[in-house]
CSV table of N, CA, C and O in Angstrom, one decimal:
chain,number,residue,atom,x,y,z
A,90,MET,N,124.3,118.5,27.5
A,90,MET,CA,123.2,118.0,28.3
A,90,MET,C,122.5,119.2,28.8
A,90,MET,O,123.1,120.1,29.5
A,91,GLU,N,121.2,119.3,28.6
A,91,GLU,CA,120.3,120.4,29.0
A,91,GLU,C,120.2,120.5,30.5
A,91,GLU,O,120.5,121.5,31.2
A,92,LYS,N,119.6,119.5,31.1
A,92,LYS,CA,119.4,119.4,32.5
A,92,LYS,C,120.7,118.8,33.2
A,92,LYS,O,121.4,118.1,32.5
A,93,GLN,N,120.9,119.3,34.3
A,93,GLN,CA,122.1,118.9,35.1
A,93,GLN,C,121.7,118.1,36.3
A,93,GLN,O,120.9,118.5,37.0
A,94,LEU,N,122.4,117.0,36.5
A,94,LEU,CA,122.1,116.0,37.6
A,94,LEU,C,123.0,116.4,38.7
A,94,LEU,O,124.2,116.5,38.7
A,95,ILE,N,122.4,116.4,39.9
A,95,ILE,CA,123.1,116.6,41.2
A,95,ILE,C,122.7,115.5,42.1
A,95,ILE,O,121.4,115.3,42.3
A,96,LEU,N,123.6,114.8,42.7
A,96,LEU,CA,123.4,113.7,43.6
A,96,LEU,C,123.7,114.1,45.0
A,96,LEU,O,124.8,114.7,45.2
A,97,ILE,N,122.8,113.9,46.0
A,97,ILE,CA,123.0,114.3,47.3
A,97,ILE,C,122.8,113.1,48.2
A,97,ILE,O,121.9,112.3,48.0
A,98,SER,N,123.5,113.0,49.3
A,98,SER,CA,123.4,111.9,50.2
A,98,SER,C,124.0,112.1,51.5
A,98,SER,O,124.8,113.0,51.7
A,99,HIS,N,123.7,111.2,52.4
A,99,HIS,CA,124.4,111.1,53.7
A,99,HIS,C,125.8,110.5,53.3
A,99,HIS,O,125.9,109.4,52.6
A,100,GLY,N,126.8,111.1,53.8
A,100,GLY,CA,128.2,110.6,53.6
A,100,GLY,C,128.5,110.6,52.1
A,100,GLY,O,127.9,111.3,51.3
A,101,ARG,N,129.4,109.8,51.7
A,101,ARG,CA,130.0,109.8,50.3
A,101,ARG,C,129.2,108.9,49.3
A,101,ARG,O,129.7,108.6,48.3
A,102,PHE,N,128.0,108.4,49.7
A,102,PHE,CA,127.3,107.5,48.8
A,102,PHE,C,127.1,108.1,47.4
A,102,PHE,O,127.2,107.5,46.4
A,103,CYS,N,126.8,109.4,47.4
A,103,CYS,CA,126.5,110.1,46.1
A,103,CYS,C,127.8,110.1,45.2
A,103,CYS,O,127.7,109.9,44.1
A,104,GLU,N,128.9,110.3,45.9
A,104,GLU,CA,130.2,110.3,45.1
A,104,GLU,C,130.5,108.9,44.6
A,104,GLU,O,130.9,108.7,43.4
A,105,GLU,N,130.3,107.9,45.4
A,105,GLU,CA,130.4,106.5,44.9
A,105,GLU,C,129.4,106.0,43.9
A,105,GLU,O,129.8,105.2,43.0
A,106,LEU,N,128.2,106.5,44.0
A,106,LEU,CA,127.2,106.2,43.0
A,106,LEU,C,127.7,106.7,41.7
A,106,LEU,O,127.6,106.1,40.7
A,107,LYS,N,128.2,108.0,41.7
A,107,LYS,CA,128.6,108.5,40.5
A,107,LYS,C,129.8,107.8,39.9
A,107,LYS,O,129.8,107.4,38.7
A,108,ARG,N,130.7,107.4,40.7
A,108,ARG,CA,131.9,106.5,40.3
A,108,ARG,C,131.5,105.2,39.7
A,108,ARG,O,132.0,104.8,38.7
A,109,SER,N,130.6,104.6,40.4
A,109,SER,CA,130.0,103.3,39.9
A,109,SER,C,129.3,103.4,38.6
A,109,SER,O,129.5,102.6,37.6
A,110,THR,N,128.5,104.5,38.4
A,110,THR,CA,127.9,104.8,37.1
A,110,THR,C,128.9,105.1,36.0
A,110,THR,O,128.8,104.6,34.9
A,111,GLU,N,130.0,105.7,36.4
A,111,GLU,CA,131.1,106.0,35.4
A,111,GLU,C,131.7,104.7,34.9
A,111,GLU,O,132.3,104.7,33.8
A,112,MET,N,131.7,103.6,35.8
A,112,MET,CA,132.3,102.3,35.3
A,112,MET,C,131.5,101.8,34.1
A,112,MET,O,132.1,101.1,33.3
A,113,ILE,N,130.2,102.1,34.0
A,113,ILE,CA,129.4,101.6,32.9
A,113,ILE,C,129.2,102.7,31.8
A,113,ILE,O,129.3,102.3,30.6
A,114,MET,N,129.1,103.9,32.2
A,114,MET,CA,128.7,105.0,31.1
A,114,MET,C,129.9,105.8,30.8
A,114,MET,O,129.8,106.7,30.0
A,115,GLY,N,131.1,105.7,31.4
A,115,GLY,CA,132.2,106.5,31.2
A,115,GLY,C,132.2,107.8,32.0
A,115,GLY,O,131.3,107.9,32.7
A,116,PRO,N,133.3,108.6,32.0
A,116,PRO,CA,133.3,109.8,32.7
A,116,PRO,C,132.0,110.7,32.6
A,116,PRO,O,131.6,110.8,31.5
A,117,GLN,N,131.7,111.2,33.7
A,117,GLN,CA,130.5,112.1,33.7
A,117,GLN,C,130.8,113.4,34.5
A,117,GLN,O,130.3,113.6,35.7
A,118,PRO,N,131.6,114.2,33.9
A,118,PRO,CA,132.0,115.4,34.7
A,118,PRO,C,130.9,116.4,34.9
A,118,PRO,O,130.9,117.2,35.8
A,119,GLU,N,129.8,116.2,34.2
A,119,GLU,CA,128.6,117.2,34.4
A,119,GLU,C,127.7,116.8,35.6
A,119,GLU,O,127.0,117.6,36.0
A,120,ILE,N,127.9,115.6,36.1
A,120,ILE,CA,127.2,115.2,37.3
A,120,ILE,C,127.9,115.8,38.5
A,120,ILE,O,129.1,115.6,38.8
A,121,GLN,N,127.1,116.5,39.3
A,121,GLN,CA,127.7,117.1,40.6
A,121,GLN,C,127.3,116.2,41.7
A,121,GLN,O,126.1,115.6,41.7
A,122,THR,N,128.1,116.2,42.8
A,122,THR,CA,127.7,115.5,43.9
A,122,THR,C,127.8,116.4,45.2
A,122,THR,O,128.8,117.2,45.2
A,123,VAL,N,127.0,116.3,46.1
A,123,VAL,CA,127.0,117.0,47.4
A,123,VAL,C,126.7,116.1,48.5
A,123,VAL,O,125.6,115.7,48.8
A,124,PRO,N,127.8,115.7,49.2
A,124,PRO,CA,127.7,114.8,50.3
A,124,PRO,C,127.4,115.6,51.6
A,124,PRO,O,128.1,116.6,51.7
A,125,LEU,N,126.6,115.1,52.5
A,125,LEU,CA,126.5,115.5,53.8
A,125,LEU,C,127.5,114.8,54.7
A,125,LEU,O,127.3,113.5,54.9
A,126,LEU,N,128.6,115.4,55.1
A,126,LEU,CA,129.7,114.7,55.7
A,126,LEU,C,129.4,114.7,57.3
A,126,LEU,O,128.6,115.6,57.8
A,127,SER,N,129.9,113.7,58.0
A,127,SER,CA,129.6,113.5,59.4
A,127,SER,C,130.1,114.8,60.3
A,127,SER,O,129.4,115.0,61.2
A,128,GLU,N,131.1,115.5,59.8
A,128,GLU,CA,131.5,116.6,60.6
A,128,GLU,C,130.7,117.9,60.3
A,128,GLU,O,130.9,119.0,60.8
A,129,GLU,N,129.7,117.8,59.3
A,129,GLU,CA,128.9,118.9,58.9
A,129,GLU,C,127.5,119.0,59.5
A,129,GLU,O,127.0,117.9,59.8
A,130,GLY,N,127.0,120.1,59.6
A,130,GLY,CA,125.6,120.3,60.0
A,130,GLY,C,124.7,120.5,58.8
A,130,GLY,O,125.2,120.7,57.7
A,131,ALA,N,123.4,120.7,59.1
A,131,ALA,CA,122.4,121.0,58.0
A,131,ALA,C,122.7,122.3,57.3
A,131,ALA,O,122.6,122.4,56.1
A,132,ASP,N,123.1,123.3,58.1
A,132,ASP,CA,123.5,124.6,57.5
A,132,ASP,C,124.7,124.5,56.5
A,132,ASP,O,124.6,125.2,55.5
A,133,ASP,N,125.7,123.8,57.0
A,133,ASP,CA,126.9,123.7,56.1
A,133,ASP,C,126.4,123.0,54.8
A,133,ASP,O,126.8,123.4,53.6
A,134,PHE,N,125.6,121.9,54.9
A,134,PHE,CA,125.1,121.2,53.7
A,134,PHE,C,124.3,122.1,52.8
A,134,PHE,O,124.4,122.0,51.6
A,135,ARG,N,123.4,122.8,53.5
A,135,ARG,CA,122.5,123.8,52.8
A,135,ARG,C,123.4,124.8,51.9
A,135,ARG,O,123.1,125.1,50.7
A,136,GLN,N,124.4,125.4,52.4
A,136,GLN,CA,125.3,126.3,51.7
A,136,GLN,C,125.9,125.6,50.5
A,136,GLN,O,126.0,126.2,49.4
A,137,LYS,N,126.4,124.4,50.7
A,137,LYS,CA,127.1,123.6,49.6
A,137,LYS,C,126.0,123.4,48.5
A,137,LYS,O,126.3,123.6,47.3
A,138,LEU,N,124.9,122.9,48.9
A,138,LEU,CA,123.9,122.5,47.9
A,138,LEU,C,123.4,123.7,47.2
A,138,LEU,O,123.2,123.7,45.9
A,139,ALA,N,123.0,124.8,47.9
A,139,ALA,CA,122.5,126.0,47.3
A,139,ALA,C,123.5,126.6,46.2
A,139,ALA,O,123.1,127.1,45.1
A,140,THR,N,124.8,126.5,46.5
A,140,THR,CA,125.8,127.0,45.6
A,140,THR,C,125.8,126.1,44.3
A,140,THR,O,125.8,126.6,43.2
A,141,VAL,N,125.8,124.8,44.5
A,141,VAL,CA,125.8,123.9,43.3
A,141,VAL,C,124.6,124.2,42.5
A,141,VAL,O,124.6,124.2,41.2
A,142,ILE,N,123.4,124.2,43.1
A,142,ILE,CA,122.2,124.4,42.4
A,142,ILE,C,122.2,125.8,41.6
A,142,ILE,O,121.8,125.9,40.5
A,143,ALA,N,122.7,126.8,42.3
A,143,ALA,CA,122.8,128.1,41.7
A,143,ALA,C,123.7,128.2,40.4
A,143,ALA,O,123.4,128.9,39.5
A,144,GLU,N,124.6,127.3,40.4
A,144,GLU,CA,125.6,127.2,39.3
A,144,GLU,C,125.1,126.3,38.2
A,144,GLU,O,125.8,126.0,37.2
A,145,SER,N,124.0,125.6,38.3
A,145,SER,CA,123.5,124.6,37.4
A,145,SER,C,122.4,125.1,36.6
A,145,SER,O,121.5,125.9,37.0
A,146,LYS,N,122.3,124.5,35.4
A,146,LYS,CA,121.2,124.8,34.4
A,146,LYS,C,120.2,123.7,34.5
A,146,LYS,O,120.6,122.6,34.3
A,147,GLU,N,119.0,124.1,34.8
A,147,GLU,CA,117.9,123.1,34.9
A,147,GLU,C,118.2,122.0,35.8
A,147,GLU,O,118.2,120.9,35.4
A,148,PRO,N,118.6,122.3,37.1
A,148,PRO,CA,119.0,121.2,38.0
A,148,PRO,C,117.9,120.1,38.3
A,148,PRO,O,116.8,120.5,38.5
A,149,VAL,N,118.4,118.9,38.3
A,149,VAL,CA,117.6,117.7,38.8
A,149,VAL,C,118.4,117.1,39.9
A,149,VAL,O,119.5,116.8,39.7
A,150,VAL,N,117.8,117.0,41.1
A,150,VAL,CA,118.5,116.5,42.3
A,150,VAL,C,117.9,115.2,42.6
A,150,VAL,O,116.7,115.0,42.8
A,151,PHE,N,118.8,114.2,42.8
A,151,PHE,CA,118.4,112.8,43.3
A,151,PHE,C,119.0,112.8,44.7
A,151,PHE,O,120.2,113.0,44.9
A,152,ALA,N,118.2,112.5,45.7
A,152,ALA,CA,118.6,112.3,47.1
A,152,ALA,C,118.5,110.9,47.5
A,152,ALA,O,117.7,110.1,46.9
A,153,ASP,N,119.4,110.5,48.5
A,153,ASP,CA,119.4,109.2,48.9
A,153,ASP,C,118.1,108.7,49.5
A,153,ASP,O,117.7,107.5,49.3
A,154,LEU,N,117.6,109.5,50.4
A,154,LEU,CA,116.5,109.0,51.3
A,154,LEU,C,115.6,110.1,51.7
A,154,LEU,O,115.9,111.2,52.0
A,155,MET,N,114.3,109.8,51.5
A,155,MET,CA,113.2,110.7,51.8
A,155,MET,C,113.2,110.8,53.3
A,155,MET,O,113.3,109.8,54.0
A,156,GLY,N,113.1,112.1,53.8
A,156,GLY,CA,113.0,112.3,55.2
A,156,GLY,C,114.4,112.5,55.9
A,156,GLY,O,114.5,112.8,57.1
A,157,GLY,N,115.4,112.2,55.1
A,157,GLY,CA,116.8,112.4,55.6
A,157,GLY,C,117.2,113.9,55.5
A,157,GLY,O,116.6,114.6,54.7
A,158,THR,N,118.2,114.3,56.2
A,158,THR,CA,118.7,115.7,56.1
A,158,THR,C,119.0,116.2,54.7
A,158,THR,O,118.5,117.3,54.4
A,159,PRO,N,119.7,115.5,53.9
A,159,PRO,CA,119.9,115.9,52.6
A,159,PRO,C,118.6,116.4,51.8
A,159,PRO,O,118.5,117.4,51.2
A,160,CYS,N,117.7,115.3,51.8
A,160,CYS,CA,116.4,115.6,51.1
A,160,CYS,C,115.6,116.7,51.8
A,160,CYS,O,114.9,117.5,51.2
A,161,ASN,N,115.6,116.7,53.1
A,161,ASN,CA,114.9,117.8,53.8
A,161,ASN,C,115.4,119.2,53.6
A,161,ASN,O,114.6,120.2,53.3
A,162,VAL,N,116.7,119.3,53.5
A,162,VAL,CA,117.4,120.6,53.2
A,162,VAL,C,117.0,121.0,51.7
A,162,VAL,O,116.6,122.1,51.4
A,163,ALA,N,117.0,120.1,50.8
A,163,ALA,CA,116.7,120.4,49.4
A,163,ALA,C,115.2,120.8,49.3
A,163,ALA,O,114.8,121.7,48.6
A,164,SER,N,114.4,120.0,50.1
A,164,SER,CA,112.9,120.3,50.2
A,164,SER,C,112.7,121.8,50.6
A,164,SER,O,111.9,122.5,50.1
A,165,ARG,N,113.4,122.1,51.6
A,165,ARG,CA,113.3,123.5,52.2
A,165,ARG,C,113.7,124.6,51.2
A,165,ARG,O,113.0,125.6,51.1
A,166,LEU,N,114.7,124.3,50.3
A,166,LEU,CA,115.1,125.3,49.3
A,166,LEU,C,113.9,125.5,48.3
A,166,LEU,O,113.7,126.6,47.9
A,167,ILE,N,113.3,124.3,48.0
A,167,ILE,CA,112.2,124.4,47.0
A,167,ILE,C,111.0,125.3,47.7
A,167,ILE,O,110.5,126.1,47.1
A,168,MET,N,110.7,125.0,49.0
A,168,MET,CA,109.7,125.7,49.7
A,168,MET,C,110.0,127.2,49.7
A,168,MET,O,109.1,128.0,49.9
A,169,GLU,N,111.3,127.6,49.8
A,169,GLU,CA,111.7,129.0,49.8
A,169,GLU,C,111.8,129.6,48.4
A,169,GLU,O,112.3,130.7,48.4
A,170,GLY,N,111.6,128.9,47.4
A,170,GLY,CA,111.5,129.5,46.1
A,170,GLY,C,112.6,129.1,45.1
A,170,GLY,O,112.5,129.5,43.9
A,171,THR,N,113.5,128.2,45.4
A,171,THR,CA,114.5,127.8,44.5
A,171,THR,C,113.8,126.7,43.7
A,171,THR,O,113.1,125.9,44.1
A,172,THR,N,114.1,126.8,42.3
A,172,THR,CA,113.4,125.9,41.4
A,172,THR,C,114.3,124.8,40.9
A,172,THR,O,115.4,125.1,40.3
A,173,PHE,N,113.9,123.5,41.1
A,173,PHE,CA,114.6,122.4,40.7
A,173,PHE,C,113.7,121.2,41.0
A,173,PHE,O,112.8,121.3,41.7
A,174,GLU,N,114.0,120.1,40.2
A,174,GLU,CA,113.3,118.8,40.4
A,174,GLU,C,114.0,118.1,41.5
A,174,GLU,O,115.2,118.1,41.5
A,175,LEU,N,113.3,117.4,42.4
A,175,LEU,CA,113.9,116.7,43.5
A,175,LEU,C,113.2,115.3,43.6
A,175,LEU,O,112.0,115.2,43.6
A,176,TYR,N,114.0,114.3,43.6
A,176,TYR,CA,113.5,112.9,43.7
A,176,TYR,C,114.3,112.3,44.8
A,176,TYR,O,115.6,112.5,45.0
A,177,ALA,N,113.6,111.5,45.7
A,177,ALA,CA,114.3,110.8,46.8
A,177,ALA,C,114.3,109.3,46.5
A,177,ALA,O,113.4,108.7,45.8
A,178,GLY,N,115.3,108.6,47.1
A,178,GLY,CA,115.4,107.1,46.9
A,178,GLY,C,116.2,106.8,45.7
A,178,GLY,O,116.0,105.8,45.0
A,179,MET,N,117.2,107.5,45.4
A,179,MET,CA,118.0,107.4,44.2
A,179,MET,C,118.7,106.0,44.1
A,179,MET,O,119.0,105.4,45.0
A,180,ASN,N,118.9,105.5,42.9
A,180,ASN,CA,119.6,104.2,42.6
A,180,ASN,C,120.3,104.4,41.3
A,180,ASN,O,120.1,105.3,40.5
A,181,MET,N,121.2,103.4,40.9
A,181,MET,CA,121.9,103.5,39.7
A,181,MET,C,121.0,103.5,38.5
A,181,MET,O,121.4,104.3,37.5
A,182,PRO,N,120.0,102.7,38.4
A,182,PRO,CA,119.1,102.9,37.2
A,182,PRO,C,118.5,104.3,36.9
A,182,PRO,O,118.4,104.7,35.8
A,183,MET,N,118.3,105.0,38.0
A,183,MET,CA,117.8,106.3,37.9
A,183,MET,C,118.8,107.2,37.2
A,183,MET,O,118.6,108.0,36.3
A,184,VAL,N,120.1,107.1,37.6
A,184,VAL,CA,121.2,107.9,37.2
A,184,VAL,C,121.5,107.5,35.7
A,184,VAL,O,121.7,108.4,34.8
A,185,ILE,N,121.5,106.2,35.4
A,185,ILE,CA,121.7,105.8,34.0
A,185,ILE,C,120.5,106.2,33.1
A,185,ILE,O,120.7,106.7,32.0
A,186,GLY,N,119.4,106.1,33.6
A,186,GLY,CA,118.2,106.6,32.9
A,186,GLY,C,118.3,108.0,32.6
A,186,GLY,O,118.0,108.5,31.5
A,187,PHE,N,118.7,108.8,33.5
A,187,PHE,CA,118.9,110.2,33.3
A,187,PHE,C,119.9,110.5,32.2
A,187,PHE,O,119.6,111.3,31.3
A,188,LEU,N,121.0,109.8,32.3
A,188,LEU,CA,122.0,110.0,31.2
A,188,LEU,C,121.6,109.6,29.9
A,188,LEU,O,121.8,110.3,28.9
A,189,ASN,N,120.9,108.4,29.8
A,189,ASN,CA,120.4,108.0,28.5
A,189,ASN,C,119.4,108.9,27.9
A,189,ASN,O,119.3,109.2,26.7
A,190,GLY,N,118.5,109.4,28.8
A,190,GLY,CA,117.5,110.4,28.4
A,190,GLY,C,118.1,111.6,27.8
A,190,GLY,O,117.6,112.2,26.8
A,191,ALA,N,119.1,112.1,28.5
A,191,ALA,CA,119.8,113.3,28.0
A,191,ALA,C,120.5,113.0,26.7
A,191,ALA,O,120.4,113.9,25.8
A,192,LEU,N,121.0,111.9,26.4
A,192,LEU,CA,121.7,111.6,25.2
A,192,LEU,C,120.7,111.4,24.0
A,192,LEU,O,120.9,111.9,22.9
A,193,THR,N,119.5,110.9,24.3
A,193,THR,CA,118.5,110.6,23.3
A,193,THR,C,117.4,111.7,23.2
A,193,THR,O,116.7,111.7,22.2
A,194,GLY,N,117.4,112.6,24.2
A,194,GLY,CA,116.4,113.7,24.2
A,194,GLY,C,115.0,113.1,24.6
A,194,GLY,O,114.0,113.8,24.5
A,195,GLU,N,115.0,111.9,25.1
A,195,GLU,CA,113.8,111.3,25.6
A,195,GLU,C,113.4,111.7,27.0
A,195,GLU,O,114.2,111.6,27.9
A,196,ALA,N,112.1,112.0,27.2
A,196,ALA,CA,111.6,112.4,28.6
A,196,ALA,C,111.5,111.1,29.3
A,196,ALA,O,111.1,110.0,28.8
A,197,LEU,N,111.8,111.1,30.6
A,197,LEU,CA,111.8,109.9,31.5
A,197,LEU,C,111.2,110.2,32.8
A,197,LEU,O,111.6,111.3,33.4
A,198,ASP,N,110.4,109.4,33.3
A,198,ASP,CA,109.9,109.4,34.7
A,198,ASP,C,111.0,108.7,35.6
A,198,ASP,O,110.9,107.5,35.6
A,199,TYR,N,111.9,109.5,36.2
A,199,TYR,CA,113.0,108.9,36.9
A,199,TYR,C,112.6,108.0,38.0
A,199,TYR,O,113.2,107.0,38.2
A,200,GLY,N,111.6,108.5,38.7
A,200,GLY,CA,111.1,107.7,39.9
A,200,GLY,C,110.6,106.3,39.4
A,200,GLY,O,110.9,105.2,40.0
A,201,GLN,N,109.7,106.3,38.4
A,201,GLN,CA,109.2,105.1,37.9
A,201,GLN,C,110.2,104.2,37.3
A,201,GLN,O,110.2,103.0,37.5
A,202,PHE,N,111.1,104.8,36.6
A,202,PHE,CA,112.3,104.0,36.0
A,202,PHE,C,113.1,103.3,37.1
A,202,PHE,O,113.4,102.1,36.9
A,203,GLY,N,113.4,104.0,38.1
A,203,GLY,CA,114.1,103.5,39.2
A,203,GLY,C,113.4,102.3,39.9
A,203,GLY,O,114.0,101.3,40.1
A,204,LYS,N,112.1,102.4,40.1
A,204,LYS,CA,111.2,101.4,40.6
A,204,LYS,C,111.2,100.2,39.6
A,204,LYS,O,111.3,99.1,40.1
A,205,ASP,N,111.0,100.5,38.4
A,205,ASP,CA,110.9,99.4,37.4
A,205,ASP,C,112.1,98.5,37.3
A,205,ASP,O,112.0,97.4,36.9
A,206,ASN,N,113.2,99.1,37.6
A,206,ASN,CA,114.5,98.3,37.6
A,206,ASN,C,114.8,97.6,38.9
A,206,ASN,O,115.9,97.0,39.0
A,207,ILE,N,113.9,97.6,39.9
A,207,ILE,CA,114.1,96.8,41.1
A,207,ILE,C,113.4,95.5,40.8
A,207,ILE,O,112.2,95.4,40.6
A,208,GLN,N,114.2,94.4,40.8
A,208,GLN,CA,113.6,93.1,40.5
A,208,GLN,C,114.0,92.1,41.6
A,208,GLN,O,115.2,92.1,42.0
A,209,HIS,N,113.2,91.1,41.9
A,209,HIS,CA,113.5,90.0,42.8
A,209,HIS,C,114.0,88.9,41.8
A,209,HIS,O,113.2,88.2,41.2
A,210,ILE,N,115.3,88.7,41.8
A,210,ILE,CA,115.9,87.8,40.8
A,210,ILE,C,115.5,86.4,41.0
A,210,ILE,O,115.3,85.6,40.0
A,211,ASN,N,115.3,85.9,42.2
A,211,ASN,CA,114.9,84.6,42.5
A,211,ASN,C,113.6,84.3,41.8
A,211,ASN,O,113.4,83.2,41.2
A,212,THR,N,112.6,85.2,41.8
A,212,THR,CA,111.3,85.0,41.2
A,212,THR,C,111.6,85.0,39.7
A,212,THR,O,111.0,84.1,39.0
A,213,LEU,N,112.4,85.9,39.1
A,213,LEU,CA,112.6,85.8,37.6
A,213,LEU,C,113.2,84.4,37.3
A,213,LEU,O,112.8,83.9,36.2
A,214,LEU,N,114.2,84.0,38.0
A,214,LEU,CA,114.8,82.7,37.6
A,214,LEU,C,113.8,81.5,37.7
A,214,LEU,O,113.8,80.6,36.9
A,215,THR,N,113.0,81.6,38.8
A,215,THR,CA,111.9,80.6,38.9
A,215,THR,C,111.0,80.6,37.6
A,215,THR,O,110.6,79.5,37.1
A,216,GLU,N,110.6,81.8,37.2
A,216,GLU,CA,109.7,81.9,36.1
A,216,GLU,C,110.4,81.4,34.9
A,216,GLU,O,109.8,80.8,34.0
A,217,VAL,N,111.7,81.7,34.6
A,217,VAL,CA,112.4,81.3,33.5
A,217,VAL,C,112.5,79.8,33.5
A,217,VAL,O,112.3,79.0,32.5
A,218,ALA,N,112.8,79.1,34.7
A,218,ALA,CA,112.9,77.7,34.8
A,218,ALA,C,111.6,77.0,34.5
A,218,ALA,O,111.6,76.0,33.9
A,219,SER,N,110.5,77.6,35.0
A,219,SER,CA,109.1,77.1,34.7
A,219,SER,C,108.8,77.1,33.2
A,219,SER,O,108.2,76.2,32.6
A,220,PHE,N,109.2,78.2,32.5
A,220,PHE,CA,108.9,78.3,31.1
A,220,PHE,C,109.8,77.3,30.3
A,220,PHE,O,109.3,76.7,29.4
A,221,GLU,N,111.0,77.1,30.8
A,221,GLU,CA,111.9,76.2,30.0
A,221,GLU,C,111.4,74.8,30.2
A,221,GLU,O,111.6,73.9,29.3
A,222,GLU,N,110.7,74.4,31.3
A,222,GLU,CA,110.3,73.1,31.5
A,222,GLU,C,109.0,72.7,30.7
A,222,GLU,O,108.8,71.5,30.4
A,223,ASP,N,108.3,73.7,30.3
A,223,ASP,CA,107.0,73.6,29.5
A,223,ASP,C,107.4,73.2,28.1
A,223,ASP,O,108.2,73.2,27.4
């Protein structure tokens, strides 16, 4: 895998998202997680994240929430000259899309892919039922 994925979040959400993705895609030892734990401050998180980014080849970072401490710390690193891609609002489709893109060599707009996979199932079911009645 050329690009390396780093998941960052408040609490252990990033670790659990990785684990949930592995239920579908199998073990993903190349995905790194950096949680902001409740006993840590922004400086502690910054040190952890900066270390993981420095050890990664072409890092792509998915953050849980725009405007939250993990995303803000990552944004500050970019503003200070560290080079990596940063996306906020991560979800499982984004992670799976990243992995599939890496396997196929296909470029993917991670943000758009994540958005496109958010569906209101009730509406879809209504549309299917309407189609079947015709």
